[in-house]
mmCIF file of C-alpha atoms and ligand atoms in Angstrom:
data_model
loop_
_atom_site.group_PDB
_atom_site.id
_atom_site.type_symbol
_atom_site.label_atom_id
_atom_site.label_comp_id
_atom_site.label_asym_id
_atom_site.label_seq_id
_atom_site.Cartn_x
_atom_site.Cartn_y
_atom_site.Cartn_z
ATOM 1 C CA MET A 1 69.529 118.884 128.156
ATOM 2 C CA LYS A 2 73.192 118.173 128.629
ATOM 3 C CA VAL A 3 75.594 119.852 126.167
ATOM 4 C CA ALA A 4 79.337 120.358 125.735
ATOM 5 C CA TYR A 5 79.757 124.101 125.768
ATOM 6 C CA VAL A 6 82.485 126.635 124.967
ATOM 7 C CA SER A 7 82.227 129.952 126.804
ATOM 8 C CA THR A 8 85.851 131.062 126.430
ATOM 9 C CA PRO A 9 88.090 130.192 123.485
ATOM 10 C CA GLY A 10 91.005 127.951 124.320
ATOM 11 C CA GLY A 11 92.309 124.401 124.502
ATOM 12 C CA PRO A 12 90.234 121.225 124.952
ATOM 13 C CA GLU A 13 89.799 122.017 128.668
ATOM 14 C CA VAL A 14 87.386 124.883 127.863
ATOM 15 C CA LEU A 15 84.772 122.357 126.677
ATOM 16 C CA GLU A 16 82.526 122.134 129.731
ATOM 17 C CA VAL A 17 79.495 119.924 130.171
ATOM 18 C CA ARG A 18 76.451 121.813 131.413
ATOM 19 C CA GLU A 19 72.659 121.869 131.291
ATOM 20 C CA LEU A 20 70.695 124.076 128.882
ATOM 21 C CA SER A 21 66.934 124.166 128.459
ATOM 22 C CA ASP A 22 65.615 121.731 125.835
ATOM 23 C CA PRO A 23 65.167 123.432 122.429
ATOM 24 C CA GLN A 24 61.668 123.463 120.873
ATOM 25 C CA PRO A 25 61.083 122.839 117.164
ATOM 26 C CA GLY A 26 59.635 125.774 115.206
ATOM 27 C CA ALA A 27 57.684 125.610 111.964
ATOM 28 C CA GLY A 28 59.398 123.355 109.435
ATOM 29 C CA GLN A 29 61.714 121.859 112.056
ATOM 30 C CA VAL A 30 62.065 118.619 113.981
ATOM 31 C CA ARG A 31 63.705 117.913 117.316
ATOM 32 C CA VAL A 32 66.052 114.937 117.491
ATOM 33 C CA ARG A 33 67.162 113.109 120.636
ATOM 34 C CA VAL A 34 70.810 112.764 119.650
ATOM 35 C CA ARG A 35 72.545 109.398 120.058
ATOM 36 C CA ALA A 36 75.882 110.252 118.391
ATOM 37 C CA ALA A 37 77.618 113.338 116.984
ATOM 38 C CA GLY A 38 80.767 113.549 114.873
ATOM 39 C CA VAL A 39 83.881 115.469 115.915
ATOM 40 C CA GLN A 40 85.556 117.465 113.107
ATOM 41 C CA PRO A 41 88.730 119.543 112.768
ATOM 42 C CA PHE A 42 86.270 122.430 112.213
ATOM 43 C CA ASP A 43 85.089 121.998 115.834
ATOM 44 C CA LEU A 44 88.643 122.367 117.131
ATOM 45 C CA ALA A 45 88.914 125.697 115.332
ATOM 46 C CA ILE A 46 85.553 126.893 116.659
ATOM 47 C CA ARG A 47 86.600 125.936 120.196
ATOM 48 C CA SER A 48 89.807 127.928 119.750
ATOM 49 C CA GLY A 49 87.849 131.059 118.831
ATOM 50 C CA TRP A 50 87.939 131.006 115.019
ATOM 51 C CA ARG A 51 84.746 131.934 113.170
ATOM 52 C CA PRO A 52 84.040 131.381 109.477
ATOM 53 C CA GLN A 53 82.944 134.538 107.665
ATOM 54 C CA TYR A 54 79.415 133.201 107.252
ATOM 55 C CA ALA A 55 78.953 132.380 110.968
ATOM 56 C CA GLU A 56 76.909 134.703 113.083
ATOM 57 C CA GLY A 57 77.145 135.060 116.816
ATOM 58 C CA GLU A 58 79.885 135.026 119.361
ATOM 59 C CA LEU A 59 80.956 132.484 121.927
ATOM 60 C CA PRO A 60 79.511 130.828 124.019
ATOM 61 C CA GLN A 61 78.699 128.041 121.628
ATOM 62 C CA VAL A 62 77.834 124.379 121.353
ATOM 63 C CA PRO A 63 80.098 122.899 118.659
ATOM 64 C CA GLY A 64 79.156 120.087 116.289
ATOM 65 C CA ASN A 65 77.743 120.071 112.759
ATOM 66 C CA GLU A 66 76.579 116.441 112.346
ATOM 67 C CA PHE A 67 74.426 114.074 114.361
ATOM 68 C CA ALA A 68 72.259 110.960 114.428
ATOM 69 C CA GLY A 69 69.330 110.218 116.694
ATOM 70 C CA VAL A 70 65.597 109.685 117.051
ATOM 71 C CA ILE A 71 62.986 112.316 116.150
ATOM 72 C CA ASP A 72 61.039 113.107 119.305
ATOM 73 C CA ALA A 73 59.030 116.230 118.340
ATOM 74 C CA VAL A 74 57.827 117.683 115.050
ATOM 75 C CA GLY A 75 57.116 121.384 114.345
ATOM 76 C CA ASP A 76 54.184 122.922 112.498
ATOM 77 C CA GLY A 77 54.006 122.171 108.791
ATOM 78 C CA VAL A 78 56.201 119.072 108.911
ATOM 79 C CA SER A 79 54.280 116.179 107.371
ATOM 80 C CA GLU A 80 57.132 114.029 106.045
ATOM 81 C CA TRP A 81 58.608 113.075 109.440
ATOM 82 C CA ARG A 82 57.139 111.542 112.572
ATOM 83 C CA ALA A 83 58.343 110.977 116.132
ATOM 84 C CA GLY A 84 60.234 107.732 116.588
ATOM 85 C CA THR A 85 62.034 107.781 113.209
ATOM 86 C CA GLU A 86 65.794 107.175 113.370
ATOM 87 C CA VAL A 87 67.654 109.786 111.355
ATOM 88 C CA LEU A 88 71.027 111.368 110.651
ATOM 89 C CA GLY A 89 71.701 114.858 109.457
ATOM 90 C CA PHE A 90 73.652 118.081 109.461
ATOM 91 C CA ASN A 91 73.257 121.319 111.371
ATOM 92 C CA PHE A 92 75.531 124.215 112.328
ATOM 93 C CA LEU A 93 77.057 124.627 115.814
ATOM 94 C CA SER A 94 74.613 122.625 117.901
ATOM 95 C CA CYS A 95 75.281 118.906 117.836
ATOM 96 C CA TYR A 96 77.365 118.224 120.977
ATOM 97 C CA ALA A 97 74.027 118.011 122.776
ATOM 98 C CA GLU A 98 71.318 115.600 123.892
ATOM 99 C CA TYR A 99 68.791 117.398 121.654
ATOM 100 C CA VAL A 100 69.149 119.139 118.294
ATOM 101 C CA VAL A 101 66.473 121.200 116.543
ATOM 102 C CA VAL A 102 66.991 121.065 112.804
ATOM 103 C CA ASP A 103 65.276 122.013 109.565
ATOM 104 C CA ALA A 104 63.233 119.039 108.322
ATOM 105 C CA GLY A 105 65.168 119.227 105.037
ATOM 106 C CA GLN A 106 68.522 118.484 106.705
ATOM 107 C CA ILE A 107 67.891 114.906 107.802
ATOM 108 C CA VAL A 108 67.562 111.500 106.145
ATOM 109 C CA GLU A 109 66.380 108.173 107.539
ATOM 110 C CA LYS A 110 69.044 106.018 109.169
ATOM 111 C CA PRO A 111 69.180 102.466 107.818
ATOM 112 C CA TRP A 112 68.860 99.772 110.488
ATOM 113 C CA SER A 113 72.268 98.397 109.478
ATOM 114 C CA MET A 114 74.086 101.663 110.201
ATOM 115 C CA PRO A 115 75.364 101.797 113.814
ATOM 116 C CA TRP A 116 74.725 105.016 115.736
ATOM 117 C CA GLU A 117 78.422 105.954 115.846
ATOM 118 C CA VAL A 118 78.742 105.583 112.078
ATOM 119 C CA ALA A 119 75.545 107.575 111.476
ATOM 120 C CA GLY A 120 76.551 110.386 113.855
ATOM 121 C CA GLY A 121 79.875 110.904 112.099
ATOM 122 C CA PHE A 122 78.861 110.208 108.515
ATOM 123 C CA THR A 123 77.574 113.312 106.800
ATOM 124 C CA ALA A 124 80.473 115.786 106.970
ATOM 125 C CA GLY A 125 83.210 113.512 105.669
ATOM 126 C CA ALA A 126 81.123 111.654 103.094
ATOM 127 C CA GLN A 127 79.489 114.787 101.720
ATOM 128 C CA THR A 128 82.757 116.730 101.601
ATOM 129 C CA ALA A 129 84.430 113.966 99.613
ATOM 130 C CA GLU A 130 81.475 113.620 97.243
ATOM 131 C CA ILE A 131 81.219 117.400 96.713
ATOM 132 C CA ALA A 132 84.901 117.420 95.717
ATOM 133 C CA TRP A 133 84.330 114.655 93.176
ATOM 134 C CA GLU A 134 81.187 116.329 91.813
ATOM 135 C CA GLU A 135 83.398 119.345 91.101
ATOM 136 C CA VAL A 136 86.469 117.678 89.564
ATOM 137 C CA LYS A 137 84.849 114.483 88.254
ATOM 138 C CA PRO A 138 87.449 111.711 88.545
ATOM 139 C CA GLY A 139 86.859 108.890 86.068
ATOM 140 C CA PRO A 140 88.367 105.666 84.695
ATOM 141 C CA ASP A 141 91.139 107.461 82.771
ATOM 142 C CA ASP A 142 92.324 109.418 85.795
ATOM 143 C CA VAL A 143 95.022 109.040 88.414
ATOM 144 C CA VAL A 144 93.769 110.679 91.607
ATOM 145 C CA LEU A 145 96.052 111.840 94.425
ATOM 146 C CA ILE A 146 94.502 112.241 97.896
ATOM 147 C CA HIS A 147 96.569 113.932 100.601
ATOM 148 C CA GLY A 148 95.469 112.786 104.069
ATOM 149 C CA ALA A 149 93.779 109.686 102.664
ATOM 150 C CA ALA A 150 93.420 107.845 105.986
ATOM 151 C CA GLY A 151 91.431 110.645 107.624
ATOM 152 C CA ASN A 152 87.676 110.956 107.783
ATOM 153 C CA VAL A 153 87.253 112.839 104.515
ATOM 154 C CA GLY A 154 90.136 110.966 102.907
ATOM 155 C CA GLY A 155 88.692 107.508 103.574
ATOM 156 C CA PHE A 156 85.432 108.433 101.882
ATOM 157 C CA ALA A 157 87.289 110.207 99.068
ATOM 158 C CA VAL A 158 89.347 107.087 98.288
ATOM 159 C CA GLN A 159 86.269 104.866 98.091
ATOM 160 C CA LEU A 160 84.158 107.324 96.091
ATOM 161 C CA ALA A 161 86.958 107.904 93.551
ATOM 162 C CA ARG A 162 87.424 104.138 93.155
ATOM 163 C CA LEU A 163 83.672 103.740 92.623
ATOM 164 C CA ARG A 164 83.979 106.266 89.776
ATOM 165 C CA GLY A 165 86.620 104.006 88.239
ATOM 166 C CA ALA A 166 89.740 106.083 88.972
ATOM 167 C CA ARG A 167 93.141 104.846 90.080
ATOM 168 C CA VAL A 168 93.894 106.339 93.527
ATOM 169 C CA ILE A 169 97.190 107.185 95.231
ATOM 170 C CA GLY A 170 96.665 108.062 98.907
ATOM 171 C CA THR A 171 99.115 109.626 101.352
ATOM 172 C CA ALA A 172 99.273 108.538 105.007
ATOM 173 C CA ARG A 173 101.711 107.361 107.622
ATOM 174 C CA SER A 174 102.776 103.762 107.021
ATOM 175 C CA GLU A 175 100.671 102.362 109.896
ATOM 176 C CA HIS A 176 97.566 103.210 107.830
ATOM 177 C CA HIS A 177 98.752 101.628 104.578
ATOM 178 C CA ASP A 178 96.925 98.293 104.973
ATOM 179 C CA TYR A 179 93.742 100.273 105.624
ATOM 180 C CA LEU A 180 94.266 102.328 102.465
ATOM 181 C CA ARG A 181 94.910 99.188 100.417
ATOM 182 C CA GLU A 182 91.641 97.721 101.728
ATOM 183 C CA LEU A 183 89.855 100.851 100.488
ATOM 184 C CA GLY A 184 91.463 100.459 97.067
ATOM 185 C CA ALA A 185 94.256 103.055 97.172
ATOM 186 C CA GLU A 186 97.972 102.743 96.472
ATOM 187 C CA PRO A 187 99.497 104.162 99.668
ATOM 188 C CA ILE A 188 102.593 106.286 100.085
ATOM 189 C CA ASP A 189 104.086 107.727 103.290
ATOM 190 C CA TYR A 190 104.145 111.501 102.877
ATOM 191 C CA ARG A 191 107.112 111.853 105.242
ATOM 192 C CA PHE A 192 109.661 110.348 102.849
ATOM 193 C CA GLY A 193 109.972 112.103 99.497
ATOM 194 C CA LEU A 194 106.317 112.713 98.689
ATOM 195 C CA VAL A 195 106.782 114.083 95.168
ATOM 196 C CA GLU A 196 109.319 111.423 94.176
ATOM 197 C CA GLN A 197 107.135 108.583 95.450
ATOM 198 C CA VAL A 198 104.115 109.851 93.514
ATOM 199 C CA ARG A 199 106.271 110.249 90.391
ATOM 200 C CA ASP A 200 107.454 106.635 90.770
ATOM 201 C CA LEU A 201 103.823 105.496 90.682
ATOM 202 C CA ALA A 202 102.575 108.032 88.126
ATOM 203 C CA PRO A 203 105.480 109.317 86.002
ATOM 204 C CA ALA A 204 103.197 111.468 83.833
ATOM 205 C CA GLY A 205 101.723 113.290 86.857
ATOM 206 C CA VAL A 206 98.256 113.125 88.395
ATOM 207 C CA ASP A 207 94.944 114.182 86.854
ATOM 208 C CA VAL A 208 92.948 114.986 89.991
ATOM 209 C CA VAL A 209 94.026 116.015 93.510
ATOM 210 C CA LEU A 210 92.174 116.379 96.808
ATOM 211 C CA ASP A 211 94.301 118.034 99.491
ATOM 212 C CA GLY A 212 93.111 117.263 103.011
ATOM 213 C CA ALA A 213 96.505 117.922 104.616
ATOM 214 C CA GLY A 214 97.871 121.275 103.406
ATOM 215 C CA ARG A 215 101.389 122.631 103.864
ATOM 216 C CA GLU A 216 103.831 120.367 101.946
ATOM 217 C CA ALA A 217 100.830 118.740 100.280
ATOM 218 C CA LEU A 218 99.993 122.066 98.662
ATOM 219 C CA ALA A 219 103.491 122.445 97.226
ATOM 220 C CA ALA A 220 103.446 118.823 96.043
ATOM 221 C CA THR A 221 100.109 119.378 94.318
ATOM 222 C CA LEU A 222 101.563 122.307 92.387
ATOM 223 C CA GLU A 223 104.422 120.094 91.210
ATOM 224 C CA LEU A 224 102.388 117.004 90.363
ATOM 225 C CA ALA A 225 99.009 118.131 89.002
ATOM 226 C CA LYS A 226 98.581 118.178 85.233
ATOM 227 C CA ASP A 227 95.694 120.643 85.429
ATOM 228 C CA LEU A 228 95.077 122.823 88.499
ATOM 229 C CA THR A 229 91.396 123.236 87.615
ATOM 230 C CA ARG A 230 90.964 119.576 88.650
ATOM 231 C CA THR A 231 92.504 120.091 92.096
ATOM 232 C CA ARG A 232 90.762 121.034 95.337
ATOM 233 C CA THR A 233 92.004 121.811 98.840
ATOM 234 C CA ILE A 234 89.885 121.468 101.979
ATOM 235 C CA TYR A 235 92.739 122.599 104.215
ATOM 236 C CA GLU A 236 94.502 125.615 102.675
ATOM 237 C CA HIS A 237 91.613 128.065 102.435
ATOM 238 C CA GLU A 238 93.824 131.100 101.710
ATOM 239 C CA ALA A 239 97.068 129.770 100.222
ATOM 240 C CA GLY A 240 95.235 127.253 98.005
ATOM 241 C CA PRO A 241 93.157 129.681 95.941
ATOM 242 C CA LYS A 242 96.124 132.103 95.739
ATOM 243 C CA ALA A 243 98.141 129.285 94.138
ATOM 244 C CA GLY A 244 95.317 128.250 91.802
ATOM 245 C CA ILE A 245 93.970 125.346 93.902
ATOM 246 C CA ALA A 246 90.324 126.044 94.668
ATOM 247 C CA THR A 247 88.415 125.240 97.838
ATOM 248 C CA LEU A 248 85.032 123.511 97.589
ATOM 249 C CA SER A 249 82.038 125.538 96.507
ATOM 250 C CA GLY A 250 79.243 122.963 96.877
ATOM 251 C CA ALA A 251 76.914 122.940 99.868
ATOM 252 C CA ARG A 252 75.668 119.970 101.889
ATOM 253 C CA SER A 253 72.332 118.533 100.827
ATOM 254 C CA ALA A 254 69.912 115.907 102.091
ATOM 255 C CA SER A 255 69.598 114.350 98.620
ATOM 256 C CA ARG A 256 73.356 113.773 98.362
ATOM 257 C CA LEU A 257 73.394 112.459 101.928
ATOM 258 C CA ALA A 258 70.540 110.063 101.113
ATOM 259 C CA SER A 259 72.410 108.574 98.158
ATOM 260 C CA LEU A 260 75.598 108.175 100.229
ATOM 261 C CA VAL A 261 73.598 106.487 103.002
ATOM 262 C CA ASP A 262 72.096 104.142 100.387
ATOM 263 C CA MET A 263 75.608 103.231 99.273
ATOM 264 C CA TYR A 264 76.488 102.415 102.888
ATOM 265 C CA ALA A 265 73.345 100.300 103.286
ATOM 266 C CA GLU A 266 74.123 98.414 100.037
ATOM 267 C CA GLY A 267 77.661 97.719 101.250
ATOM 268 C CA THR A 268 79.467 99.749 98.573
ATOM 269 C CA LEU A 269 80.706 102.388 101.049
ATOM 270 C CA THR A 270 82.284 101.706 104.448
ATOM 271 C CA ALA A 271 83.018 104.006 107.378
ATOM 272 C CA LEU A 272 85.740 103.423 109.962
ATOM 273 C CA ILE A 273 85.277 104.606 113.545
ATOM 274 C CA ARG A 274 88.582 105.614 115.177
ATOM 275 C CA SER A 275 87.142 106.021 118.671
ATOM 276 C CA THR A 276 84.033 107.005 120.606
ATOM 277 C CA TYR A 277 83.732 109.130 123.741
ATOM 278 C CA PRO A 278 80.705 109.908 125.903
ATOM 279 C CA LEU A 279 79.572 113.549 125.625
ATOM 280 C CA GLU A 280 81.058 114.203 129.081
ATOM 281 C CA ARG A 281 84.506 113.457 127.614
ATOM 282 C CA ALA A 282 84.262 115.803 124.618
ATOM 283 C CA ALA A 283 87.541 117.421 125.721
ATOM 284 C CA ASP A 284 89.341 114.066 125.408
ATOM 285 C CA ALA A 285 87.846 113.581 121.948
ATOM 286 C CA HIS A 286 89.291 116.971 120.975
ATOM 287 C CA ARG A 287 92.676 116.038 122.446
ATOM 288 C CA GLU A 288 92.776 112.919 120.292
ATOM 289 C CA LEU A 289 91.740 114.701 117.081
ATOM 290 C CA GLU A 290 94.178 117.518 117.799
ATOM 291 C CA THR A 291 97.141 115.133 117.457
ATOM 292 C CA GLY A 292 96.523 115.541 113.701
ATOM 293 C CA HIS A 293 97.180 111.849 113.029
ATOM 294 C CA GLY A 294 95.134 108.676 112.872
ATOM 295 C CA ARG A 295 92.562 106.963 110.672
ATOM 296 C CA GLY A 296 88.791 107.071 110.619
ATOM 297 C CA LYS A 297 86.308 109.103 112.631
ATOM 298 C CA ILE A 298 86.023 110.254 116.252
ATOM 299 C CA VAL A 299 82.446 110.327 117.551
ATOM 300 C CA LEU A 300 80.662 111.471 120.725
ATOM 301 C CA THR A 301 77.823 109.374 122.129
ATOM 302 C CA MET A 302 74.955 110.581 124.309
HETATM 303 N N1 LIG B 401 83.983 121.517 103.578
HETATM 304 C C1 LIG B 401 85.259 121.506 103.832
HETATM 305 O O1 LIG B 401 85.995 122.227 103.220
HETATM 306 C C2 LIG B 401 85.779 120.523 104.866
HETATM 307 C C3 LIG B 401 84.944 119.560 105.411
HETATM 308 C C4 LIG B 401 85.492 118.640 106.265
HETATM 309 C C5 LIG B 401 86.860 118.721 106.569
HETATM 310 N N2 LIG B 401 87.595 119.727 106.058
HETATM 311 C C6 LIG B 401 89.034 119.852 106.387
HETATM 312 O O2 LIG B 401 89.721 118.763 105.791
HETATM 313 C C7 LIG B 401 90.826 118.386 106.595
HETATM 314 C C8 LIG B 401 90.730 116.891 106.890
HETATM 315 O O3 LIG B 401 89.563 116.659 107.668
HETATM 316 P P1 LIG B 401 89.275 115.236 108.274
HETATM 317 O O4 LIG B 401 87.983 115.320 108.986
HETATM 318 O O5 LIG B 401 89.471 114.173 107.266
HETATM 319 O O6 LIG B 401 90.477 115.143 109.350
HETATM 320 P P2 LIG B 401 91.141 113.891 110.049
HETATM 321 O O7 LIG B 401 90.152 112.773 110.142
HETATM 322 O O8 LIG B 401 91.799 114.392 111.271
HETATM 323 O O9 LIG B 401 92.248 113.407 109.010
HETATM 324 C C9 LIG B 401 93.395 114.128 108.765
HETATM 325 C C10 LIG B 401 94.421 113.144 108.202
HETATM 326 O O10 LIG B 401 95.564 113.864 107.765
HETATM 327 C C11 LIG B 401 96.680 113.010 107.915
HETATM 328 N N3 LIG B 401 97.857 113.867 107.918
HETATM 329 C C12 LIG B 401 98.376 114.626 108.906
HETATM 330 N N4 LIG B 401 99.437 115.318 108.456
HETATM 331 C C13 LIG B 401 99.578 115.001 107.136
HETATM 332 C C14 LIG B 401 100.480 115.399 106.113
HETATM 333 N N5 LIG B 401 101.474 116.274 106.346
HETATM 334 N N6 LIG B 401 100.310 114.884 104.873
HETATM 335 C C15 LIG B 401 99.319 114.007 104.609
HETATM 336 N N7 LIG B 401 98.429 113.589 105.537
HETATM 337 C C16 LIG B 401 98.568 114.086 106.784
HETATM 338 C C17 LIG B 401 96.424 112.216 109.168
HETATM 339 O O11 LIG B 401 96.901 110.890 109.043
HETATM 340 P P3 LIG B 401 98.376 110.371 109.405
HETATM 341 O O12 LIG B 401 98.207 109.585 110.679
HETATM 342 O O13 LIG B 401 98.684 109.532 108.212
HETATM 343 O O14 LIG B 401 99.273 111.562 109.567
HETATM 344 C C18 LIG B 401 94.890 112.120 109.214
HETATM 345 O O15 LIG B 401 94.444 110.847 108.779
HETATM 346 C C19 LIG B 401 90.758 119.285 107.824
HETATM 347 O O16 LIG B 401 91.631 120.370 107.631
HETATM 348 C C20 LIG B 401 89.331 119.758 107.853
HETATM 349 O O17 LIG B 401 89.176 121.001 108.506
HETATM 350 C C21 LIG B 401 87.083 120.608 105.202
#
């Protein structure tokens, strides 16, 4: 199979396309012929040589933690899935590839109405946003502040907070403000007096915060949040907890993914694709994401 592969840490140019032997599903696993795979900021860090504490193994690696495709082989003991079923799911360091072998409990069926690009880049952002809200529980009496609201996680976070009845203030550059309004957020441009603009909209402060941007957003959260126990950062993994802003503790699950996919199929949740690249151009996908700006999701197709 063809994969995008990192043998030496570095810039986007180290992502090389090469052939590896096709993986075989073991007991409890399925093999999926991948049609699309999401590109995440996490992948940029992996490519640069960073490893999370829980990750085993050294480079070389195939990045990518989310995918969509068609099951083409089923391992021993798997009775709930059959070849030919269209699915999406999550896996760790493996998805920039034509085939992924994954635990049968990490996939859900793809609705016919969900395009491949949307399915391939759906699980990480949607689940991250939903995990945050499961932890801090925004509701109808709350003003929610989302830093980085136009991004992949942010776009889902805006919609899922609105569905819980909260009022949402979202930060983004002004070119994304119409998009944020469509999702139901009140937009502000973080470059021009972030704290003052939020105070103009919510003089009493904000009840819930999701920080997807870090740096000044962290300082602003400390100034604006009424209760730090209802704040989360997905960016500042060290400085956040030191300041009293926790990172997420929930793990991805197929049951949460299934309910988010249902919401997409019913039309209550939307997903914006920023751009798609063929697998062979994974380096260009990384270059685009590495700008740090833009709205929606970047996806590889194969
Ligand atoms: N489980 C987890 O903890 C988890 C899971 C997924 C992602 N993450 C992390 O969450 C962060 C966001 O991920 P993502 O996939 O949503 O990334 P993304 O799609 O690249 O979105 C990032 C957004 O941040 C905005 N931005 C840049 N600088 C900003 C600033 N100073 N203030 C406010 N917004 C700013 C950008 O929009 P503009 O054009 O408006 O600047 C962009 O829309 C990343 O750090 C990622 O690693 C964590």
